[in-house]
PDB file of C-alpha atoms in Angstrom:
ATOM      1  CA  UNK A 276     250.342  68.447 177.480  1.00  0.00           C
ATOM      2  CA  UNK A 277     252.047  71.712 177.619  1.00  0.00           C
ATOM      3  CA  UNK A 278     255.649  71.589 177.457  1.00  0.00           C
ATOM      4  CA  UNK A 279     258.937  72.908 176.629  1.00  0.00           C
ATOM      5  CA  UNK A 280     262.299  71.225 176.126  1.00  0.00           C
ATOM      6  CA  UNK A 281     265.430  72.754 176.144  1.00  0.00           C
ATOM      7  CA  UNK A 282     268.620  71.004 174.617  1.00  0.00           C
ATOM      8  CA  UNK A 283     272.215  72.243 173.815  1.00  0.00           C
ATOM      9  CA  UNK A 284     273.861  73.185 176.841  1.00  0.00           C
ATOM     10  CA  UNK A 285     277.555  71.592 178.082  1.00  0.00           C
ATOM     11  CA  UNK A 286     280.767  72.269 179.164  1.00  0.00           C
ATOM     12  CA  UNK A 287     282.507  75.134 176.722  1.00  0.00           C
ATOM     13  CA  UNK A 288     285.613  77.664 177.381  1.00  0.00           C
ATOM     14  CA  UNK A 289     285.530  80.844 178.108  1.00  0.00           C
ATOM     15  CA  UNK A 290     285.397  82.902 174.281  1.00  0.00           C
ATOM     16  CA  UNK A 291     283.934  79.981 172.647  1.00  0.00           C
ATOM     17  CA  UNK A 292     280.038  80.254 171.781  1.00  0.00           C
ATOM     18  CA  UNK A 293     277.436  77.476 172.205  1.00  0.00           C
ATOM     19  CA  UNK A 294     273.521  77.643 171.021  1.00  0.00           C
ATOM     20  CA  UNK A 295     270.764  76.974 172.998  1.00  0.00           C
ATOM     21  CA  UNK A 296     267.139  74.848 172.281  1.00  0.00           C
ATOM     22  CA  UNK A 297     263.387  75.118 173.491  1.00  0.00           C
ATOM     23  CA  UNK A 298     261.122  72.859 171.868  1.00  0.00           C
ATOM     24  CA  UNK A 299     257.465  74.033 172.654  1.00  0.00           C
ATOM     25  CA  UNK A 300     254.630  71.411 172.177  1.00  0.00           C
ATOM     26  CA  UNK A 301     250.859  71.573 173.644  1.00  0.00           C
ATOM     27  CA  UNK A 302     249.881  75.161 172.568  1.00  0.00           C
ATOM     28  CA  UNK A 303     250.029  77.785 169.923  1.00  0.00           C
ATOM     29  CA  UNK A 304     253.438  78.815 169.613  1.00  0.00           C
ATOM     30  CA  UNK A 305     253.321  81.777 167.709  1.00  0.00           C
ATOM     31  CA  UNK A 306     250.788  83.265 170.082  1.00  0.00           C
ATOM     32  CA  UNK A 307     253.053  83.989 172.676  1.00  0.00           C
ATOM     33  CA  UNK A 308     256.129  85.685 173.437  1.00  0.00           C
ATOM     34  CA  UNK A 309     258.844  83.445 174.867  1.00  0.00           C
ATOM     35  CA  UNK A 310     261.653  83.997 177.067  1.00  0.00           C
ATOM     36  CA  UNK A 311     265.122  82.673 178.599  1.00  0.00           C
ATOM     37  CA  UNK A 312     266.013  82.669 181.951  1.00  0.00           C
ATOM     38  CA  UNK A 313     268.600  82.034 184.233  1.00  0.00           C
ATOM     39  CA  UNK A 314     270.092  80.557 187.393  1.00  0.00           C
ATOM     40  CA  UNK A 315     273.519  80.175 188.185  1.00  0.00           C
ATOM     41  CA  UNK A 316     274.169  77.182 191.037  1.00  0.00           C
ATOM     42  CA  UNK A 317     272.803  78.296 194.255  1.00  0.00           C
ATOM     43  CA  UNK A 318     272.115  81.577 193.070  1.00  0.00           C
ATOM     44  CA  UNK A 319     268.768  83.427 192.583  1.00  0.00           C
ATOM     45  CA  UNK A 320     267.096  83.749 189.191  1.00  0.00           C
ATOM     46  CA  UNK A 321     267.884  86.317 186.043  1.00  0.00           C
ATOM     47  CA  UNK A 322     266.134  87.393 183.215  1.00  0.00           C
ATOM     48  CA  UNK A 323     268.422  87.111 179.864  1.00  0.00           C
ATOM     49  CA  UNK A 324     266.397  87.445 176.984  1.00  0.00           C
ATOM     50  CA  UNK A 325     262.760  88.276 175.647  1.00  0.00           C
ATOM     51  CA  UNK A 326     261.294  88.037 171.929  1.00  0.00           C
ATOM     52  CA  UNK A 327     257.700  88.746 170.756  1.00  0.00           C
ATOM     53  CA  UNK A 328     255.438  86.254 168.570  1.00  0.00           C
ATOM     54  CA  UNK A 329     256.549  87.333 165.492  1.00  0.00           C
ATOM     55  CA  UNK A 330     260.160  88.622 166.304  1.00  0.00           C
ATOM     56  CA  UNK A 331     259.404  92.058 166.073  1.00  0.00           C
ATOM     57  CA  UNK A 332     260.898  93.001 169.283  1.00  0.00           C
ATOM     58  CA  UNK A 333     263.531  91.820 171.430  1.00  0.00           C
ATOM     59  CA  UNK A 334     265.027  92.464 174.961  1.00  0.00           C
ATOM     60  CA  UNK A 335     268.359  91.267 176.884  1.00  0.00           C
ATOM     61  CA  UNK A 336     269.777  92.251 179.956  1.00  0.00           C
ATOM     62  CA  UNK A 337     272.515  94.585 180.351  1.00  0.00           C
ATOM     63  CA  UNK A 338     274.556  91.776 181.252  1.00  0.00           C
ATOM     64  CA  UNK A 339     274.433  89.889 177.669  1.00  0.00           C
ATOM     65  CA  UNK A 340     273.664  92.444 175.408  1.00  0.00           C
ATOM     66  CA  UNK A 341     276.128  92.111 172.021  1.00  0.00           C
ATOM     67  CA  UNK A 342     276.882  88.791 173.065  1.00  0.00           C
ATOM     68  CA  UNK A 343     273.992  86.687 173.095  1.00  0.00           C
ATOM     69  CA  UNK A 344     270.989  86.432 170.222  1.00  0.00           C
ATOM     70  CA  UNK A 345     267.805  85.509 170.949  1.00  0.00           C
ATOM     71  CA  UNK A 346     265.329  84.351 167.806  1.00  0.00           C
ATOM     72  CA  UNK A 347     262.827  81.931 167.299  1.00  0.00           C
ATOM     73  CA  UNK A 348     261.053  79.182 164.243  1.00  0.00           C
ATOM     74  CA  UNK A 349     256.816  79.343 164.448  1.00  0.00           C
ATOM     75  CA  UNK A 350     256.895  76.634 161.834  1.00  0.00           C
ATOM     76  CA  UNK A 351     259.213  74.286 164.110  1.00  0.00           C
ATOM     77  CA  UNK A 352     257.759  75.875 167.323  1.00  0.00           C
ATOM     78  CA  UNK A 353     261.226  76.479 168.175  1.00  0.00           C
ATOM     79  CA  UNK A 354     263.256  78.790 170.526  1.00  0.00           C
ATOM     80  CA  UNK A 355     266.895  79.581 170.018  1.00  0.00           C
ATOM     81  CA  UNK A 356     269.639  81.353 171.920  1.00  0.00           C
ATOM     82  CA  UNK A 357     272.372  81.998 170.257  1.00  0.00           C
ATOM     83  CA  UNK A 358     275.329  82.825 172.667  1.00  0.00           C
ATOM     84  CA  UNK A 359     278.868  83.811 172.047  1.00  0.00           C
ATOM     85  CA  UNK A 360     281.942  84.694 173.472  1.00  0.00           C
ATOM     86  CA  UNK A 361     281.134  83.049 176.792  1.00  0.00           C
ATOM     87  CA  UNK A 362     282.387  84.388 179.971  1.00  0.00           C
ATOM     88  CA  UNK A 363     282.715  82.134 183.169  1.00  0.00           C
ATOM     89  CA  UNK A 364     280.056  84.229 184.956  1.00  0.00           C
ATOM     90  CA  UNK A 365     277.695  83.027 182.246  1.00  0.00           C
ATOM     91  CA  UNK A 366     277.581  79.778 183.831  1.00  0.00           C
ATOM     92  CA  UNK A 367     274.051  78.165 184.990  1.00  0.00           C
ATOM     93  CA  UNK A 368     271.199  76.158 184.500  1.00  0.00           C
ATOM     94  CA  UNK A 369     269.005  77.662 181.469  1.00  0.00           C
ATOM     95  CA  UNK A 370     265.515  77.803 181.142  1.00  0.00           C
ATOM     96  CA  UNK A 371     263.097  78.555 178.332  1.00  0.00           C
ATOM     97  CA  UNK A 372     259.683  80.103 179.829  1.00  0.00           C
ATOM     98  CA  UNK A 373     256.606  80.910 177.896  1.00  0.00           C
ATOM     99  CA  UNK A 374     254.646  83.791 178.622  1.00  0.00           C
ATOM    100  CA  UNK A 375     250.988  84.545 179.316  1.00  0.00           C
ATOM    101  CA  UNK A 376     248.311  86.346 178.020  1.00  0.00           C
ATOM    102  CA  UNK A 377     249.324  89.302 180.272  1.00  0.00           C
ATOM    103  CA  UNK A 378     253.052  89.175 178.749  1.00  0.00           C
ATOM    104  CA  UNK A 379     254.535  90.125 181.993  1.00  0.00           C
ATOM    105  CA  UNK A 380     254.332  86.911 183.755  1.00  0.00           C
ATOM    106  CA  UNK A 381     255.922  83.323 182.561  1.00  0.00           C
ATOM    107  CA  UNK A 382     253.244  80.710 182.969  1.00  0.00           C
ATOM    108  CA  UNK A 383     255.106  77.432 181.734  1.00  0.00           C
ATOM    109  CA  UNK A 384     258.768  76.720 182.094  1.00  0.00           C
ATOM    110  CA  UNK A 385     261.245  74.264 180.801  1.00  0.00           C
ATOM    111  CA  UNK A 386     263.357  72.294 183.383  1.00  0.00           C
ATOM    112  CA  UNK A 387     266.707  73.828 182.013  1.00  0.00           C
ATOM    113  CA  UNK A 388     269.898  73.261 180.255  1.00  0.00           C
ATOM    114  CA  UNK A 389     273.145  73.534 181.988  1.00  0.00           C
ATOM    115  CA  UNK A 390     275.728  75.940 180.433  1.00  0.00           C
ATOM    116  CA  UNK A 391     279.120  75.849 182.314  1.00  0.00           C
ATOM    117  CA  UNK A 392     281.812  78.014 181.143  1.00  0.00           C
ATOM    118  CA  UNK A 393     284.910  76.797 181.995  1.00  0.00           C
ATOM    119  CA  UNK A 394     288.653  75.988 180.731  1.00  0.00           C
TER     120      UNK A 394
ATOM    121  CA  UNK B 287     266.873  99.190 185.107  1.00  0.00           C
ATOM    122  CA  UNK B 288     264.235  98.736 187.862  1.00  0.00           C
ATOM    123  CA  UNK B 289     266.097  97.149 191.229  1.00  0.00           C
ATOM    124  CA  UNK B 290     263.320  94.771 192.763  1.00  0.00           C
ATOM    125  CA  UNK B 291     264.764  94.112 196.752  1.00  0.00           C
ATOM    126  CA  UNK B 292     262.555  91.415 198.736  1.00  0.00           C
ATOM    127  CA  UNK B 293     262.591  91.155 202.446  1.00  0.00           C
ATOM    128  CA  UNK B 294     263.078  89.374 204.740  1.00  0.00           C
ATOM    129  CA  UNK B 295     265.515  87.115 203.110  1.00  0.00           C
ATOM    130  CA  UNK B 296     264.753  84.242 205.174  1.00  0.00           C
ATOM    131  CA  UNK B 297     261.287  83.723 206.724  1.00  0.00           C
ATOM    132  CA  UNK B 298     261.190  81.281 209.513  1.00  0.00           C
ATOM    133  CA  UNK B 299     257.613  80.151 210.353  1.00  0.00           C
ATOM    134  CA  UNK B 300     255.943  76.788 211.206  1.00  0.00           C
ATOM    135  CA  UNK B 301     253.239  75.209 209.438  1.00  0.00           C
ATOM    136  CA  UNK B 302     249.850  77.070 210.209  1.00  0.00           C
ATOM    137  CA  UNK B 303     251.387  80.587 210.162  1.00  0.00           C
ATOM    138  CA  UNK B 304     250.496  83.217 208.099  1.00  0.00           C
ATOM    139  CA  UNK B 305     253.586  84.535 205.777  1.00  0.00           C
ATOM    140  CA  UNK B 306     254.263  88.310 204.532  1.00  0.00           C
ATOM    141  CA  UNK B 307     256.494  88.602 201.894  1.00  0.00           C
ATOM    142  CA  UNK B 308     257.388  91.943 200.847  1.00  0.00           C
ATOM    143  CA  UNK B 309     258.987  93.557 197.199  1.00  0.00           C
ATOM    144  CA  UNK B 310     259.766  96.790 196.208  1.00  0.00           C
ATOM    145  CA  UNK B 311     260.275  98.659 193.342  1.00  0.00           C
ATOM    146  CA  UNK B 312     263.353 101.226 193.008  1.00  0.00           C
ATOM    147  CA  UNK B 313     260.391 103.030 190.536  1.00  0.00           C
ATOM    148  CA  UNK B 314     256.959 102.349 189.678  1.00  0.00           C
ATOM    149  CA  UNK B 315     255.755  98.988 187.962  1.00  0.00           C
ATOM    150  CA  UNK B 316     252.066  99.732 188.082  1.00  0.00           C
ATOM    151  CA  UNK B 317     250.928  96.488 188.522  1.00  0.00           C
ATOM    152  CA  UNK B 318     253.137  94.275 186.275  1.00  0.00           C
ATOM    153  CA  UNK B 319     254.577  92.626 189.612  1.00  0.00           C
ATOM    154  CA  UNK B 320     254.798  88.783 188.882  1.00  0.00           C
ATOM    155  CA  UNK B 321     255.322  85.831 192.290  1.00  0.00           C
ATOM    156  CA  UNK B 322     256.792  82.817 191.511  1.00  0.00           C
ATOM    157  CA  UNK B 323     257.879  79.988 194.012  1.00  0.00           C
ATOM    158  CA  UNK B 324     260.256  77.902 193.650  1.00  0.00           C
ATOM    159  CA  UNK B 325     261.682  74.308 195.347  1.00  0.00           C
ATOM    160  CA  UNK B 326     265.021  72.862 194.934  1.00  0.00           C
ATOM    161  CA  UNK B 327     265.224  71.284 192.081  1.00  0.00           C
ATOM    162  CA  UNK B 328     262.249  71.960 190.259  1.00  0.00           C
ATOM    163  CA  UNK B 329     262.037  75.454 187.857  1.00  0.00           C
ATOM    164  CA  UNK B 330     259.841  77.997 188.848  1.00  0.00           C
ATOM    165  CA  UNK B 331     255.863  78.091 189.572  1.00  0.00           C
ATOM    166  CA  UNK B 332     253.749  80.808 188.679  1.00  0.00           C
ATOM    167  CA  UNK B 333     251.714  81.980 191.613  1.00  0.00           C
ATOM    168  CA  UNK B 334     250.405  85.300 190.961  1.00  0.00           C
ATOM    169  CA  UNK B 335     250.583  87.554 187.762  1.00  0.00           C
ATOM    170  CA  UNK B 336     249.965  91.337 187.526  1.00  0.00           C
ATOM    171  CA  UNK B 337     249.980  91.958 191.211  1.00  0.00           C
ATOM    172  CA  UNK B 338     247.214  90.316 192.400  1.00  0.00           C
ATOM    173  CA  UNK B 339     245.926  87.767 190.154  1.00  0.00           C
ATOM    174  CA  UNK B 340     245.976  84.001 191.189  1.00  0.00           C
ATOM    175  CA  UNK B 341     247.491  81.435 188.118  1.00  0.00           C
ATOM    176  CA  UNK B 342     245.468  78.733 187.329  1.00  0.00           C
ATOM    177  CA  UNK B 343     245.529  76.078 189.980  1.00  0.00           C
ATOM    178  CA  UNK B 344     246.966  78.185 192.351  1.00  0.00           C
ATOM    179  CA  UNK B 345     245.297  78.045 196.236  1.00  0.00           C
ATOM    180  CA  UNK B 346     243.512  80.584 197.410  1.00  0.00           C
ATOM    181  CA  UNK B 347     245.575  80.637 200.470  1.00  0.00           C
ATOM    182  CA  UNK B 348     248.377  82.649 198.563  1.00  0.00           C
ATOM    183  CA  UNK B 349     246.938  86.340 198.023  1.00  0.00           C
ATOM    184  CA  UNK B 350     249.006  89.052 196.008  1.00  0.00           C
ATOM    185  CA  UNK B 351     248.640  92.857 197.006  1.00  0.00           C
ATOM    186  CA  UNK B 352     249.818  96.277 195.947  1.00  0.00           C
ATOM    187  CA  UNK B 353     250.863  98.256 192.952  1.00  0.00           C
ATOM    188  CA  UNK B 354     253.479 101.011 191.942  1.00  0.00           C
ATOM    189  CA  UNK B 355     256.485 100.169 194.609  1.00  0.00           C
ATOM    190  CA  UNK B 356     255.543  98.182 197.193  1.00  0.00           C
ATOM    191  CA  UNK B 357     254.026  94.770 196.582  1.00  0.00           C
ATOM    192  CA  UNK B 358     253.052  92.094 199.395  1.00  0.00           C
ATOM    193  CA  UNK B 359     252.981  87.730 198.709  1.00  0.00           C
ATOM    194  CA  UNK B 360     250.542  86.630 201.703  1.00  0.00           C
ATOM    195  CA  UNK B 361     249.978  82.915 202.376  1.00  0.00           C
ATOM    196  CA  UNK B 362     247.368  82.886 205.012  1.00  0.00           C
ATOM    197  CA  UNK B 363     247.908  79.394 206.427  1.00  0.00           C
ATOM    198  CA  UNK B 364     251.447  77.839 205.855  1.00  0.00           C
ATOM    199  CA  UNK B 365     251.037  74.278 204.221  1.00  0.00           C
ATOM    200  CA  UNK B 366     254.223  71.760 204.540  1.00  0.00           C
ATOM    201  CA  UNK B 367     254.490  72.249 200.473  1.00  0.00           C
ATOM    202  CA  UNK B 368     254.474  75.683 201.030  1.00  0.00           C
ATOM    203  CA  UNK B 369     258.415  75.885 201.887  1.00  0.00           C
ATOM    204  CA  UNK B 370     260.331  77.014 199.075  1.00  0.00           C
ATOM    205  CA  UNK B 371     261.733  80.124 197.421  1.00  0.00           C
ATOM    206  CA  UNK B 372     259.731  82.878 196.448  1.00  0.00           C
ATOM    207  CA  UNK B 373     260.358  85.494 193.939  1.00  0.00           C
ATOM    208  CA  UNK B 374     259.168  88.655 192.653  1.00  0.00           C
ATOM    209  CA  UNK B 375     259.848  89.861 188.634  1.00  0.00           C
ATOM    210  CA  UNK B 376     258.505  92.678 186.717  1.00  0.00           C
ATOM    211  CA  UNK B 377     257.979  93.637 182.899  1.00  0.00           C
ATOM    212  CA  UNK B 378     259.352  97.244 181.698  1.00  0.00           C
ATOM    213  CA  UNK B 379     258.704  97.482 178.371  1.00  0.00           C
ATOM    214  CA  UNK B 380     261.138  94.706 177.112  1.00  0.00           C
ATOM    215  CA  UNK B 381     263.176  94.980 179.852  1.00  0.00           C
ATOM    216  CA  UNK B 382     262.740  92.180 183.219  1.00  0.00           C
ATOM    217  CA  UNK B 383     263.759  91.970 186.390  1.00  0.00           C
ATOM    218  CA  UNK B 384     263.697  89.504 189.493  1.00  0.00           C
ATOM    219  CA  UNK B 385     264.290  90.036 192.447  1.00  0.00           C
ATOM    220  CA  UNK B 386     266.724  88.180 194.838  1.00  0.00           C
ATOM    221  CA  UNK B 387     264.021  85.737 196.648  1.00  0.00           C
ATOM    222  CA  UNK B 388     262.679  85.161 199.877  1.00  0.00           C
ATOM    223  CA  UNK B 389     263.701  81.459 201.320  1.00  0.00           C
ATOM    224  CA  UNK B 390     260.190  80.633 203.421  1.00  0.00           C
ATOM    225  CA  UNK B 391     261.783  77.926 206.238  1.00  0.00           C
ATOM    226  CA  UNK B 392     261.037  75.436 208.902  1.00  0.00           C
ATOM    227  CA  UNK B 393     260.858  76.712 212.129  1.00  0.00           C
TER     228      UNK B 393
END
């Protein structure tokens, strides 16, 4: 079964920096490029961050670029986000999305991790 | 960064009805226009990828048209499973974008 699992989020204050978990299972990992995206409660959904098979490029939105790191392990099928001096606007639900042959579209998504950025 | 604006926000129809759901562009995508749906609670569904290609699974009552600005999500025949959120996202280079969703409701 296809399927990704993300772990790590939680309750942190603003400044402090937290990292973020996919677990992939059910395909070939390091075929595809993987992605985070998110939703903050009752909100719509944003694109954060974007990295190719092999980590050769990488993409973030205006609105966490310099702050947040994106990177990923093929050998532990692995995706990572690496975010830092949180801001409260930064709070939401999390998800890790694989995407498809076409590399536009995200085909399989994680359920989520809530971040919530708070003191 | 591209804007993508969907209309209407809400879309009131009952079951049966056929649903238009429009996106556009603030520049050219070509055809790297993406639909997802979404329910509460769940993470999003892939419907349709590069304009107007079905996902796997997918019904063939939802149809994707367009390219370059102006993109259009049809369901032809509203199921009761069909009420949810839809939204549209497109690829730039390494830059992405959704837009702000269309709630498809009860009438």
């Amino acid at each position: 079964e296809v399927q990704l699992v993300e772990s790590g989020g939680g309750l942190v204050q603003p400044g402090r920096s937290l990292r973020l978990s996919c677990a992939a299972s059910g395909f070939t990992f390091d075929d595809y490029a993987m992605h985070w995206v998110r939703q903050a409660p009752g909100k719509g959904l944003e694109w954060v961050s974007g990295i190719s098979w092999n980590s050769g490029s990488t993409g973030y939105a205006d609105s966490v670029k310099g702050r947040f790191t994106i990177s990923r392990d093929n050998v532990k099928n692995s995706l990572y986000l690496q975010m830092n001096s949180l801001r409260a606007e930064d709070t939401a639900l999390y998800y890790c999305a694989k995407a498809g042959f076409s590399g536009g579209a995200f085909d399989i998504w994680g359920q989520g991790t809530m971040v919530t950025v708070s003191s | 960064e591209i804007v993508l604006t969907q209309s209407p926000a809400t879309l009131s129809l009952s079951p049966g009805e056929r649903a238009t759901l429009s996106c556009r562009a603030s520049q050219s995508v070509s055809s790297y226009l993406t639909w997802y749906q979404q329910k509460p609670g769940q993470a999003p569904r892939l419907l349709i990828y590069d304009a107007s290609n079905r996902a796997t699974g997918i019904p063939a009552r939802f149809s994707g048209s367009g390219s370059g600005t102006d993109f259009t999500l049809t369901i032809s025949s509203l199921e009761p499973e069909d009420f949810a959120v839809y939204y549209c996202q497109q690829r730039s280079n390494w830059l992405f974008t959704f837009g702000g969703g269309t709630k498809v409701e009860i009438k």
